[in-house]
Amino acid sequence: MKTLYLIRHAKSSWKHDYLADFDRPLNKRGKRDAPVMGRRLKQHGVPELFLSSPARRAIRTAEVIADETGYPSEQIRTDEAIYLAGEKSLLKIIGRIEDRFDSVALFGHNPGFTLLANLLSNESVENIPTCGIFCIGLNIKSW
């Protein structure tokens, strides 16, 4: 059994229109919500691997949640392919995860995360909101 946590980045700022999308920081709401979600995640168990998009808002969300859960922030991995990935690309990324990890938190973006949630679960997911966590139990032995 493997557990995948799809964690969409916390709310980001559009205030600085000179910044590229990749470089947008978290806004006030995002900075408030990420620690709350980290504490909620900790109540359900801390994933063994944190894997994040390198986009500023995603990696910052991963860092804040790591801090709240006790996951070592220096162990957060990044994969450039997560940024703007669709569900098929995300499946390939997940398929490269070492089998020694039974639970993985993936930090990234919509629409790919919502599409992947619909593909891998029996739920009908309209939208994973910012800082939303969607947990999927997978009856598999290998990613």
PDB file of C-alpha atoms in Angstrom:
ATOM      1  CA  MET A   1       0.000   0.000   0.000  1.00  0.00           C
ATOM      2  CA  LYS A   2       1.293   3.461  -0.964  1.00  0.00           C
ATOM      3  CA  THR A   3      -0.125   6.832   0.044  1.00  0.00           C
ATOM      4  CA  LEU A   4       0.100   9.907  -2.161  1.00  0.00           C
ATOM      5  CA  TYR A   5      -0.662  13.380  -0.849  1.00  0.00           C
ATOM      6  CA  LEU A   6      -1.305  15.923  -3.583  1.00  0.00           C
ATOM      7  CA  ILE A   7      -0.679  19.309  -1.970  1.00  0.00           C
ATOM      8  CA  ARG A   8      -1.426  22.359  -4.043  1.00  0.00           C
ATOM      9  CA  HIS A   9       0.709  25.376  -3.235  1.00  0.00           C
ATOM     10  CA  ALA A  10      -0.718  27.959  -0.837  1.00  0.00           C
ATOM     11  CA  LYS A  11      -2.312  31.151  -2.167  1.00  0.00           C
ATOM     12  CA  SER A  12       0.208  33.247  -4.068  1.00  0.00           C
ATOM     13  CA  SER A  13       0.539  36.927  -4.770  1.00  0.00           C
ATOM     14  CA  TRP A  14      -0.283  38.586  -8.079  1.00  0.00           C
ATOM     15  CA  LYS A  15       0.736  41.971  -6.642  1.00  0.00           C
ATOM     16  CA  HIS A  16       4.083  42.142  -8.446  1.00  0.00           C
ATOM     17  CA  ASP A  17       3.220  41.971 -12.139  1.00  0.00           C
ATOM     18  CA  TYR A  18       6.911  42.207 -13.050  1.00  0.00           C
ATOM     19  CA  LEU A  19       7.550  38.762 -11.546  1.00  0.00           C
ATOM     20  CA  ALA A  20       7.411  35.683 -13.715  1.00  0.00           C
ATOM     21  CA  ASP A  21       4.743  33.150 -12.739  1.00  0.00           C
ATOM     22  CA  PHE A  22       7.494  30.817 -11.494  1.00  0.00           C
ATOM     23  CA  ASP A  23       8.734  33.458  -9.028  1.00  0.00           C
ATOM     24  CA  ARG A  24       5.449  34.501  -7.403  1.00  0.00           C
ATOM     25  CA  PRO A  25       5.618  34.431  -3.569  1.00  0.00           C
ATOM     26  CA  LEU A  26       2.915  33.438  -1.121  1.00  0.00           C
ATOM     27  CA  ASN A  27       0.485  36.185  -0.171  1.00  0.00           C
ATOM     28  CA  LYS A  28      -0.818  36.914   3.328  1.00  0.00           C
ATOM     29  CA  ARG A  29      -3.514  34.229   3.108  1.00  0.00           C
ATOM     30  CA  GLY A  30      -1.020  31.664   1.831  1.00  0.00           C
ATOM     31  CA  LYS A  31       1.359  32.421   4.694  1.00  0.00           C
ATOM     32  CA  ARG A  32      -1.546  31.972   7.123  1.00  0.00           C
ATOM     33  CA  ASP A  33      -2.971  28.784   5.581  1.00  0.00           C
ATOM     34  CA  ALA A  34       0.207  26.750   5.027  1.00  0.00           C
ATOM     35  CA  PRO A  35       1.058  26.302   8.739  1.00  0.00           C
ATOM     36  CA  VAL A  36      -2.544  25.318   9.489  1.00  0.00           C
ATOM     37  CA  MET A  37      -2.471  22.646   6.803  1.00  0.00           C
ATOM     38  CA  GLY A  38       0.906  21.456   8.044  1.00  0.00           C
ATOM     39  CA  ARG A  39      -0.538  20.868  11.498  1.00  0.00           C
ATOM     40  CA  ARG A  40      -3.508  19.020   9.976  1.00  0.00           C
ATOM     41  CA  LEU A  41      -1.222  16.834   7.892  1.00  0.00           C
ATOM     42  CA  LYS A  42       0.861  15.992  10.969  1.00  0.00           C
ATOM     43  CA  GLN A  43      -2.276  14.637  12.677  1.00  0.00           C
ATOM     44  CA  HIS A  44      -2.575  12.050   9.879  1.00  0.00           C
ATOM     45  CA  GLY A  45       1.115  11.134   9.768  1.00  0.00           C
ATOM     46  CA  VAL A  46       4.111  12.762   8.133  1.00  0.00           C
ATOM     47  CA  PRO A  47       4.893  11.548   4.602  1.00  0.00           C
ATOM     48  CA  GLU A  48       8.285   9.912   4.147  1.00  0.00           C
ATOM     49  CA  LEU A  49       9.172  12.048   1.126  1.00  0.00           C
ATOM     50  CA  PHE A  50       8.396  15.669   0.234  1.00  0.00           C
ATOM     51  CA  LEU A  51       8.750  16.265  -3.522  1.00  0.00           C
ATOM     52  CA  SER A  52       8.021  19.749  -4.835  1.00  0.00           C
ATOM     53  CA  SER A  53       7.809  21.852  -7.920  1.00  0.00           C
ATOM     54  CA  PRO A  54      10.701  24.330  -7.747  1.00  0.00           C
ATOM     55  CA  ALA A  55       8.326  27.273  -8.293  1.00  0.00           C
ATOM     56  CA  ARG A  56       8.733  29.724  -5.417  1.00  0.00           C
ATOM     57  CA  ARG A  57       5.161  29.369  -4.121  1.00  0.00           C
ATOM     58  CA  ALA A  58       5.293  25.555  -4.167  1.00  0.00           C
ATOM     59  CA  ILE A  59       8.677  25.174  -2.503  1.00  0.00           C
ATOM     60  CA  ARG A  60       7.741  27.754   0.153  1.00  0.00           C
ATOM     61  CA  THR A  61       4.533  25.824   0.877  1.00  0.00           C
ATOM     62  CA  ALA A  62       6.589  22.633   1.212  1.00  0.00           C
ATOM     63  CA  GLU A  63       9.035  24.375   3.573  1.00  0.00           C
ATOM     64  CA  VAL A  64       6.305  25.738   5.839  1.00  0.00           C
ATOM     65  CA  ILE A  65       4.481  22.402   5.973  1.00  0.00           C
ATOM     66  CA  ALA A  66       7.794  20.627   6.629  1.00  0.00           C
ATOM     67  CA  ASP A  67       8.440  22.963   9.545  1.00  0.00           C
ATOM     68  CA  GLU A  68       5.002  22.257  11.029  1.00  0.00           C
ATOM     69  CA  THR A  69       5.289  18.482  10.627  1.00  0.00           C
ATOM     70  CA  GLY A  70       8.903  18.109  11.698  1.00  0.00           C
ATOM     71  CA  TYR A  71      10.009  16.938   8.250  1.00  0.00           C
ATOM     72  CA  PRO A  72      13.617  18.115   7.662  1.00  0.00           C
ATOM     73  CA  SER A  73      13.372  20.967   5.149  1.00  0.00           C
ATOM     74  CA  GLU A  74      16.838  20.191   3.782  1.00  0.00           C
ATOM     75  CA  GLN A  75      15.462  16.823   2.623  1.00  0.00           C
ATOM     76  CA  ILE A  76      12.747  18.367   0.417  1.00  0.00           C
ATOM     77  CA  ARG A  77      13.394  17.287  -3.162  1.00  0.00           C
ATOM     78  CA  THR A  78      12.453  19.321  -6.202  1.00  0.00           C
ATOM     79  CA  ASP A  79      11.669  18.243  -9.736  1.00  0.00           C
ATOM     80  CA  GLU A  80      11.362  20.865 -12.467  1.00  0.00           C
ATOM     81  CA  ALA A  81       8.993  18.602 -14.384  1.00  0.00           C
ATOM     82  CA  ILE A  82       6.275  19.113 -11.732  1.00  0.00           C
ATOM     83  CA  TYR A  83       5.895  22.791 -12.669  1.00  0.00           C
ATOM     84  CA  LEU A  84       2.914  23.047 -15.053  1.00  0.00           C
ATOM     85  CA  ALA A  85       2.793  19.252 -15.508  1.00  0.00           C
ATOM     86  CA  GLY A  86      -0.381  17.570 -16.665  1.00  0.00           C
ATOM     87  CA  GLU A  87      -1.633  14.341 -15.164  1.00  0.00           C
ATOM     88  CA  LYS A  88       0.311  12.083 -17.549  1.00  0.00           C
ATOM     89  CA  SER A  89       3.586  13.833 -16.784  1.00  0.00           C
ATOM     90  CA  LEU A  90       2.826  13.672 -13.064  1.00  0.00           C
ATOM     91  CA  LEU A  91       2.266   9.911 -13.351  1.00  0.00           C
ATOM     92  CA  LYS A  92       5.732   9.564 -14.911  1.00  0.00           C
ATOM     93  CA  ILE A  93       7.271  11.622 -12.102  1.00  0.00           C
ATOM     94  CA  ILE A  94       5.535   9.490  -9.477  1.00  0.00           C
ATOM     95  CA  GLY A  95       6.669   6.345 -11.274  1.00  0.00           C
ATOM     96  CA  ARG A  96      10.303   7.383 -10.724  1.00  0.00           C
ATOM     97  CA  ILE A  97       9.936   7.555  -6.915  1.00  0.00           C
ATOM     98  CA  GLU A  98      11.956   4.928  -5.079  1.00  0.00           C
ATOM     99  CA  ASP A  99       9.813   2.089  -3.748  1.00  0.00           C
ATOM    100  CA  ARG A 100      11.318   2.434  -0.260  1.00  0.00           C
ATOM    101  CA  PHE A 101       8.976   5.396   0.249  1.00  0.00           C
ATOM    102  CA  ASP A 102       5.459   4.297   1.179  1.00  0.00           C
ATOM    103  CA  SER A 103       4.047   7.802   1.608  1.00  0.00           C
ATOM    104  CA  VAL A 104       4.853  10.822  -0.542  1.00  0.00           C
ATOM    105  CA  ALA A 105       3.760  14.456  -0.418  1.00  0.00           C
ATOM    106  CA  LEU A 106       3.816  16.015  -3.867  1.00  0.00           C
ATOM    107  CA  PHE A 107       3.692  19.842  -3.919  1.00  0.00           C
ATOM    108  CA  GLY A 108       2.571  21.515  -7.111  1.00  0.00           C
ATOM    109  CA  HIS A 109      -0.066  23.128  -9.234  1.00  0.00           C
ATOM    110  CA  ASN A 110      -3.435  22.936 -10.901  1.00  0.00           C
ATOM    111  CA  PRO A 111      -4.856  21.927 -13.273  1.00  0.00           C
ATOM    112  CA  GLY A 112      -2.512  18.922 -13.222  1.00  0.00           C
ATOM    113  CA  PHE A 113      -3.130  18.034  -9.590  1.00  0.00           C
ATOM    114  CA  THR A 114      -6.913  18.067  -9.905  1.00  0.00           C
ATOM    115  CA  LEU A 115      -6.743  16.025 -13.105  1.00  0.00           C
ATOM    116  CA  LEU A 116      -4.465  13.509 -11.382  1.00  0.00           C
ATOM    117  CA  ALA A 117      -6.778  13.295  -8.349  1.00  0.00           C
ATOM    118  CA  ASN A 118      -9.647  12.402 -10.669  1.00  0.00           C
ATOM    119  CA  LEU A 119      -7.543   9.855 -12.533  1.00  0.00           C
ATOM    120  CA  LEU A 120      -6.273   8.025  -9.432  1.00  0.00           C
ATOM    121  CA  SER A 121      -9.300   8.137  -7.154  1.00  0.00           C
ATOM    122  CA  ASN A 122     -12.957   7.197  -7.232  1.00  0.00           C
ATOM    123  CA  GLU A 123     -13.845  10.752  -6.235  1.00  0.00           C
ATOM    124  CA  SER A 124     -15.162  13.445  -8.525  1.00  0.00           C
ATOM    125  CA  VAL A 125     -12.843  16.349  -7.767  1.00  0.00           C
ATOM    126  CA  GLU A 126     -13.824  19.661  -9.303  1.00  0.00           C
ATOM    127  CA  ASN A 127     -10.859  21.604  -7.942  1.00  0.00           C
ATOM    128  CA  ILE A 128      -8.087  21.145  -5.398  1.00  0.00           C
ATOM    129  CA  PRO A 129      -8.001  24.602  -3.790  1.00  0.00           C
ATOM    130  CA  THR A 130      -4.838  26.471  -2.909  1.00  0.00           C
ATOM    131  CA  CYS A 131      -3.157  24.796   0.059  1.00  0.00           C
ATOM    132  CA  GLY A 132      -5.573  21.897  -0.347  1.00  0.00           C
ATOM    133  CA  ILE A 133      -4.412  18.379   0.455  1.00  0.00           C
ATOM    134  CA  PHE A 134      -5.878  15.422  -1.424  1.00  0.00           C
ATOM    135  CA  CYS A 135      -4.868  12.019  -0.034  1.00  0.00           C
ATOM    136  CA  ILE A 136      -4.984   8.924  -2.220  1.00  0.00           C
ATOM    137  CA  GLY A 137      -4.417   5.404  -0.910  1.00  0.00           C
ATOM    138  CA  LEU A 138      -3.015   3.229  -3.675  1.00  0.00           C
ATOM    139  CA  ASN A 139      -3.162  -0.553  -3.495  1.00  0.00           C
ATOM    140  CA  ILE A 140       0.267  -0.947  -5.091  1.00  0.00           C
ATOM    141  CA  LYS A 141       3.718  -2.136  -3.986  1.00  0.00           C
ATOM    142  CA  SER A 142       5.714  -0.154  -6.515  1.00  0.00           C
ATOM    143  CA  TRP A 143       5.275   3.446  -7.617  1.00  0.00           C
TER     144      TRP A 143
END
